Amino acid sequence: MATDSTGRRLYNAPKNWPDIFINHLAETSNIRASADAANVSQTMVYKKRRADPEFAQRWYAALAEGYDTLEMELLERLRTGRLEDELPDGSKRKFDIGTAFKCISAHRDTVLREKARRSLSDEVTTMASINAKIDKMRARQEHAIELAAKRAGIVVPQPEDAQASDGE
């Protein structure tokens, strides 16, 4: 198996590496760490992002999710005053609030773009669903009118009949 200078696989990457990468990216917002977790090079993930619009869309969605998580963690730490975490080995790790703010600020535009895209997508889906329901309601209403007319002995012209009689 071929590897790059850091030992990452260049060929024969796991088949599900994109899913591993995206999931890790959503958790960490760290492209290098996510590529490492997926056992692929950063070059490979950037090439895939350029070549695959669906993957690029998932990438930005994962980053937006990661930054939402960072923002929530930052707010929680600010509210509780918890600036350090104790690691399993007993050492302490200081949370760098300044860097967290810089990361959130630096990627705010990307996150806002992704949220706007999701919102637009949700809006389009909602409108399509509403239009489908309205079409079904119209069809049921037309059917009810036809049944009522049939019971009353009235002949209701069908759309194709109406077009044929217009041409005569």
PDB file of C-alpha atoms in Angstrom:
ATOM      1  CA  MET A   1       0.000   0.000   0.000  1.00  0.00           C
ATOM      2  CA  ALA A   2       1.411   3.423  -0.959  1.00  0.00           C
ATOM      3  CA  THR A   3       1.585   6.136   1.693  1.00  0.00           C
ATOM      4  CA  ASP A   4       2.606   9.771   1.722  1.00  0.00           C
ATOM      5  CA  SER A   5       5.396  11.230   3.863  1.00  0.00           C
ATOM      6  CA  THR A   6       3.160  11.233   6.965  1.00  0.00           C
ATOM      7  CA  GLY A   7       2.100   7.613   6.538  1.00  0.00           C
ATOM      8  CA  ARG A   8      -1.419   8.282   5.201  1.00  0.00           C
ATOM      9  CA  ARG A   9      -2.749   5.966   2.544  1.00  0.00           C
ATOM     10  CA  LEU A  10      -2.732   7.312  -0.999  1.00  0.00           C
ATOM     11  CA  TYR A  11      -4.429   4.376  -2.668  1.00  0.00           C
ATOM     12  CA  ASN A  12      -6.966   1.853  -1.497  1.00  0.00           C
ATOM     13  CA  ALA A  13      -8.625   4.326   0.820  1.00  0.00           C
ATOM     14  CA  PRO A  14     -11.538   2.853   2.764  1.00  0.00           C
ATOM     15  CA  LYS A  15     -14.672   2.852   0.642  1.00  0.00           C
ATOM     16  CA  ASN A  16     -16.559   4.841   3.260  1.00  0.00           C
ATOM     17  CA  TRP A  17     -13.813   7.425   3.763  1.00  0.00           C
ATOM     18  CA  PRO A  18     -16.060  10.340   2.690  1.00  0.00           C
ATOM     19  CA  ASP A  19     -18.571   9.489   5.436  1.00  0.00           C
ATOM     20  CA  ILE A  20     -15.813   9.105   8.025  1.00  0.00           C
ATOM     21  CA  PHE A  21     -14.310  12.422   6.935  1.00  0.00           C
ATOM     22  CA  ILE A  22     -17.631  14.318   7.007  1.00  0.00           C
ATOM     23  CA  ASN A  23     -18.644  12.912  10.412  1.00  0.00           C
ATOM     24  CA  HIS A  24     -15.266  13.789  11.928  1.00  0.00           C
ATOM     25  CA  LEU A  25     -15.374  17.239  10.318  1.00  0.00           C
ATOM     26  CA  ALA A  26     -18.775  17.923  11.899  1.00  0.00           C
ATOM     27  CA  GLU A  27     -17.345  16.980  15.300  1.00  0.00           C
ATOM     28  CA  THR A  28     -14.025  18.819  15.043  1.00  0.00           C
ATOM     29  CA  SER A  29     -14.177  21.448  12.250  1.00  0.00           C
ATOM     30  CA  ASN A  30     -10.618  20.289  11.542  1.00  0.00           C
ATOM     31  CA  ILE A  31      -9.875  19.241   7.979  1.00  0.00           C
ATOM     32  CA  ARG A  32      -6.452  17.717   8.649  1.00  0.00           C
ATOM     33  CA  ALA A  33      -7.682  15.686  11.646  1.00  0.00           C
ATOM     34  CA  SER A  34     -10.725  14.565   9.650  1.00  0.00           C
ATOM     35  CA  ALA A  35      -8.565  13.428   6.730  1.00  0.00           C
ATOM     36  CA  ASP A  36      -6.354  11.538   9.199  1.00  0.00           C
ATOM     37  CA  ALA A  37      -9.420   9.903  10.763  1.00  0.00           C
ATOM     38  CA  ALA A  38     -10.573   8.812   7.284  1.00  0.00           C
ATOM     39  CA  ASN A  39      -7.049   7.550   6.494  1.00  0.00           C
ATOM     40  CA  VAL A  40      -6.711   9.747   3.385  1.00  0.00           C
ATOM     41  CA  SER A  41      -4.582  12.730   2.442  1.00  0.00           C
ATOM     42  CA  GLN A  42      -5.797  16.305   2.586  1.00  0.00           C
ATOM     43  CA  THR A  43      -5.087  16.522  -1.128  1.00  0.00           C
ATOM     44  CA  MET A  44      -7.576  13.728  -1.748  1.00  0.00           C
ATOM     45  CA  VAL A  45     -10.369  15.415   0.237  1.00  0.00           C
ATOM     46  CA  TYR A  46      -9.817  18.761  -1.495  1.00  0.00           C
ATOM     47  CA  LYS A  47      -9.842  17.062  -4.920  1.00  0.00           C
ATOM     48  CA  LYS A  48     -13.089  15.311  -4.065  1.00  0.00           C
ATOM     49  CA  ARG A  49     -14.622  18.570  -2.870  1.00  0.00           C
ATOM     50  CA  ARG A  50     -13.742  20.234  -6.201  1.00  0.00           C
ATOM     51  CA  ALA A  51     -14.997  17.288  -8.277  1.00  0.00           C
ATOM     52  CA  ASP A  52     -18.120  16.278  -6.346  1.00  0.00           C
ATOM     53  CA  PRO A  53     -20.757  18.974  -5.657  1.00  0.00           C
ATOM     54  CA  GLU A  54     -22.684  16.695  -3.276  1.00  0.00           C
ATOM     55  CA  PHE A  55     -19.547  16.060  -1.227  1.00  0.00           C
ATOM     56  CA  ALA A  56     -18.806  19.811  -1.203  1.00  0.00           C
ATOM     57  CA  GLN A  57     -22.321  20.477   0.051  1.00  0.00           C
ATOM     58  CA  ARG A  58     -21.903  17.876   2.826  1.00  0.00           C
ATOM     59  CA  TRP A  59     -18.499  19.423   3.669  1.00  0.00           C
ATOM     60  CA  TYR A  60     -19.995  22.899   4.201  1.00  0.00           C
ATOM     61  CA  ALA A  61     -22.914  21.485   6.152  1.00  0.00           C
ATOM     62  CA  ALA A  62     -20.478  19.625   8.424  1.00  0.00           C
ATOM     63  CA  LEU A  63     -18.426  22.780   8.969  1.00  0.00           C
ATOM     64  CA  ALA A  64     -21.563  24.737   9.828  1.00  0.00           C
ATOM     65  CA  GLU A  65     -22.545  22.032  12.317  1.00  0.00           C
ATOM     66  CA  GLY A  66     -19.055  22.035  13.815  1.00  0.00           C
ATOM     67  CA  TYR A  67     -19.049  25.787  14.264  1.00  0.00           C
ATOM     68  CA  ASP A  68     -22.522  25.688  15.819  1.00  0.00           C
ATOM     69  CA  THR A  69     -21.126  23.164  18.322  1.00  0.00           C
ATOM     70  CA  LEU A  70     -18.100  25.360  19.008  1.00  0.00           C
ATOM     71  CA  GLU A  71     -20.341  28.378  19.548  1.00  0.00           C
ATOM     72  CA  MET A  72     -22.547  26.448  21.976  1.00  0.00           C
ATOM     73  CA  GLU A  73     -19.513  25.152  23.874  1.00  0.00           C
ATOM     74  CA  LEU A  74     -18.074  28.648  24.049  1.00  0.00           C
ATOM     75  CA  LEU A  75     -21.339  30.056  25.413  1.00  0.00           C
ATOM     76  CA  GLU A  76     -21.559  27.265  27.989  1.00  0.00           C
ATOM     77  CA  ARG A  77     -17.997  27.924  29.150  1.00  0.00           C
ATOM     78  CA  LEU A  78     -18.600  31.664  29.372  1.00  0.00           C
ATOM     79  CA  ARG A  79     -21.793  31.154  31.384  1.00  0.00           C
ATOM     80  CA  THR A  80     -20.284  28.674  33.809  1.00  0.00           C
ATOM     81  CA  GLY A  81     -16.808  30.203  33.982  1.00  0.00           C
ATOM     82  CA  ARG A  82     -15.248  26.831  33.140  1.00  0.00           C
ATOM     83  CA  LEU A  83     -11.982  27.680  31.431  1.00  0.00           C
ATOM     84  CA  GLU A  84     -10.100  24.415  32.043  1.00  0.00           C
ATOM     85  CA  ASP A  85     -10.797  20.737  31.534  1.00  0.00           C
ATOM     86  CA  GLU A  86      -9.150  17.948  33.454  1.00  0.00           C
ATOM     87  CA  LEU A  87      -7.828  15.259  31.139  1.00  0.00           C
ATOM     88  CA  PRO A  88      -7.900  11.516  31.985  1.00  0.00           C
ATOM     89  CA  ASP A  89      -4.193  11.598  32.900  1.00  0.00           C
ATOM     90  CA  GLY A  90      -4.882  14.293  35.536  1.00  0.00           C
ATOM     91  CA  SER A  91      -3.366  17.154  33.571  1.00  0.00           C
ATOM     92  CA  LYS A  92      -5.364  20.276  32.841  1.00  0.00           C
ATOM     93  CA  ARG A  93      -6.156  21.759  29.448  1.00  0.00           C
ATOM     94  CA  LYS A  94      -7.049  25.425  29.205  1.00  0.00           C
ATOM     95  CA  PHE A  95      -9.815  26.391  26.779  1.00  0.00           C
ATOM     96  CA  ASP A  96      -8.630  29.269  24.595  1.00  0.00           C
ATOM     97  CA  ILE A  97     -11.655  31.556  24.396  1.00  0.00           C
ATOM     98  CA  GLY A  98      -9.868  34.123  22.225  1.00  0.00           C
ATOM     99  CA  THR A  99      -9.005  31.537  19.591  1.00  0.00           C
ATOM    100  CA  ALA A 100     -12.554  30.161  19.713  1.00  0.00           C
ATOM    101  CA  PHE A 101     -13.935  33.654  18.995  1.00  0.00           C
ATOM    102  CA  LYS A 102     -11.442  34.099  16.146  1.00  0.00           C
ATOM    103  CA  CYS A 103     -12.463  30.751  14.601  1.00  0.00           C
ATOM    104  CA  ILE A 104     -16.140  31.578  14.821  1.00  0.00           C
ATOM    105  CA  SER A 105     -15.563  35.043  13.328  1.00  0.00           C
ATOM    106  CA  ALA A 106     -13.313  33.739  10.555  1.00  0.00           C
ATOM    107  CA  HIS A 107     -15.866  31.194   9.408  1.00  0.00           C
ATOM    108  CA  ARG A 108     -19.042  33.174  10.076  1.00  0.00           C
ATOM    109  CA  ASP A 109     -19.627  33.864   6.347  1.00  0.00           C
ATOM    110  CA  THR A 110     -19.254  30.189   5.428  1.00  0.00           C
ATOM    111  CA  VAL A 111     -21.652  29.156   8.174  1.00  0.00           C
ATOM    112  CA  LEU A 112     -24.188  31.846   7.240  1.00  0.00           C
ATOM    113  CA  ARG A 113     -24.015  30.808   3.565  1.00  0.00           C
ATOM    114  CA  GLU A 114     -24.662  27.179   4.502  1.00  0.00           C
ATOM    115  CA  LYS A 115     -27.559  28.113   6.779  1.00  0.00           C
ATOM    116  CA  ALA A 116     -29.062  30.275   4.009  1.00  0.00           C
ATOM    117  CA  ARG A 117     -28.690  27.405   1.530  1.00  0.00           C
ATOM    118  CA  ARG A 118     -30.395  25.019   3.945  1.00  0.00           C
ATOM    119  CA  SER A 119     -33.157  27.514   4.595  1.00  0.00           C
ATOM    120  CA  LEU A 120     -33.741  28.011   0.862  1.00  0.00           C
ATOM    121  CA  SER A 121     -33.714  24.265   0.317  1.00  0.00           C
ATOM    122  CA  ASP A 122     -36.209  23.799   3.156  1.00  0.00           C
ATOM    123  CA  GLU A 123     -38.377  26.573   1.695  1.00  0.00           C
ATOM    124  CA  VAL A 124     -38.372  24.980  -1.770  1.00  0.00           C
ATOM    125  CA  THR A 125     -39.253  21.590  -0.265  1.00  0.00           C
ATOM    126  CA  THR A 126     -42.035  23.134   1.816  1.00  0.00           C
ATOM    127  CA  MET A 127     -43.502  24.971  -1.187  1.00  0.00           C
ATOM    128  CA  ALA A 128     -43.424  21.800  -3.281  1.00  0.00           C
ATOM    129  CA  SER A 129     -45.220  19.925  -0.503  1.00  0.00           C
ATOM    130  CA  ILE A 130     -47.870  22.652  -0.185  1.00  0.00           C
ATOM    131  CA  ASN A 131     -48.402  22.727  -3.955  1.00  0.00           C
ATOM    132  CA  ALA A 132     -48.811  18.943  -4.041  1.00  0.00           C
ATOM    133  CA  LYS A 133     -51.424  19.116  -1.263  1.00  0.00           C
ATOM    134  CA  ILE A 134     -53.305  21.884  -3.086  1.00  0.00           C
ATOM    135  CA  ASP A 135     -53.283  19.817  -6.292  1.00  0.00           C
ATOM    136  CA  LYS A 136     -54.726  16.827  -4.395  1.00  0.00           C
ATOM    137  CA  MET A 137     -57.410  19.022  -2.825  1.00  0.00           C
ATOM    138  CA  ARG A 138     -58.369  20.411  -6.275  1.00  0.00           C
ATOM    139  CA  ALA A 139     -58.545  16.895  -7.715  1.00  0.00           C
ATOM    140  CA  ARG A 140     -60.791  15.753  -4.820  1.00  0.00           C
ATOM    141  CA  GLN A 141     -63.007  18.821  -5.269  1.00  0.00           C
ATOM    142  CA  GLU A 142     -63.325  18.224  -9.022  1.00  0.00           C
ATOM    143  CA  HIS A 143     -64.159  14.575  -8.376  1.00  0.00           C
ATOM    144  CA  ALA A 144     -66.801  15.567  -5.809  1.00  0.00           C
ATOM    145  CA  ILE A 145     -68.361  18.013  -8.311  1.00  0.00           C
ATOM    146  CA  GLU A 146     -68.428  15.304 -10.984  1.00  0.00           C
ATOM    147  CA  LEU A 147     -70.099  12.837  -8.599  1.00  0.00           C
ATOM    148  CA  ALA A 148     -72.697  15.407  -7.515  1.00  0.00           C
ATOM    149  CA  ALA A 149     -73.425  16.291 -11.144  1.00  0.00           C
ATOM    150  CA  LYS A 150     -73.700  12.618 -12.082  1.00  0.00           C
ATOM    151  CA  ARG A 151     -76.191  12.019  -9.260  1.00  0.00           C
ATOM    152  CA  ALA A 152     -78.217  15.007 -10.452  1.00  0.00           C
ATOM    153  CA  GLY A 153     -78.129  13.751 -14.043  1.00  0.00           C
ATOM    154  CA  ILE A 154     -76.047  16.680 -15.311  1.00  0.00           C
ATOM    155  CA  VAL A 155     -73.347  15.966 -17.883  1.00  0.00           C
ATOM    156  CA  VAL A 156     -70.133  17.764 -16.957  1.00  0.00           C
ATOM    157  CA  PRO A 157     -67.837  18.285 -19.945  1.00  0.00           C
ATOM    158  CA  GLN A 158     -64.357  16.826 -19.473  1.00  0.00           C
ATOM    159  CA  PRO A 159     -61.367  19.025 -20.314  1.00  0.00           C
ATOM    160  CA  GLU A 160     -60.688  17.183 -23.571  1.00  0.00           C
ATOM    161  CA  ASP A 161     -64.422  17.399 -24.511  1.00  0.00           C
ATOM    162  CA  ALA A 162     -64.373  21.149 -23.873  1.00  0.00           C
ATOM    163  CA  GLN A 163     -61.367  21.613 -26.159  1.00  0.00           C
ATOM    164  CA  ALA A 164     -62.968  19.553 -28.932  1.00  0.00           C
ATOM    165  CA  SER A 165     -66.219  21.576 -28.764  1.00  0.00           C
ATOM    166  CA  ASP A 166     -64.277  24.888 -28.814  1.00  0.00           C
ATOM    167  CA  GLY A 167     -62.791  23.951 -32.175  1.00  0.00           C
ATOM    168  CA  GLU A 168     -66.162  23.218 -33.823  1.00  0.00           C
TER     169      GLU A 168
END
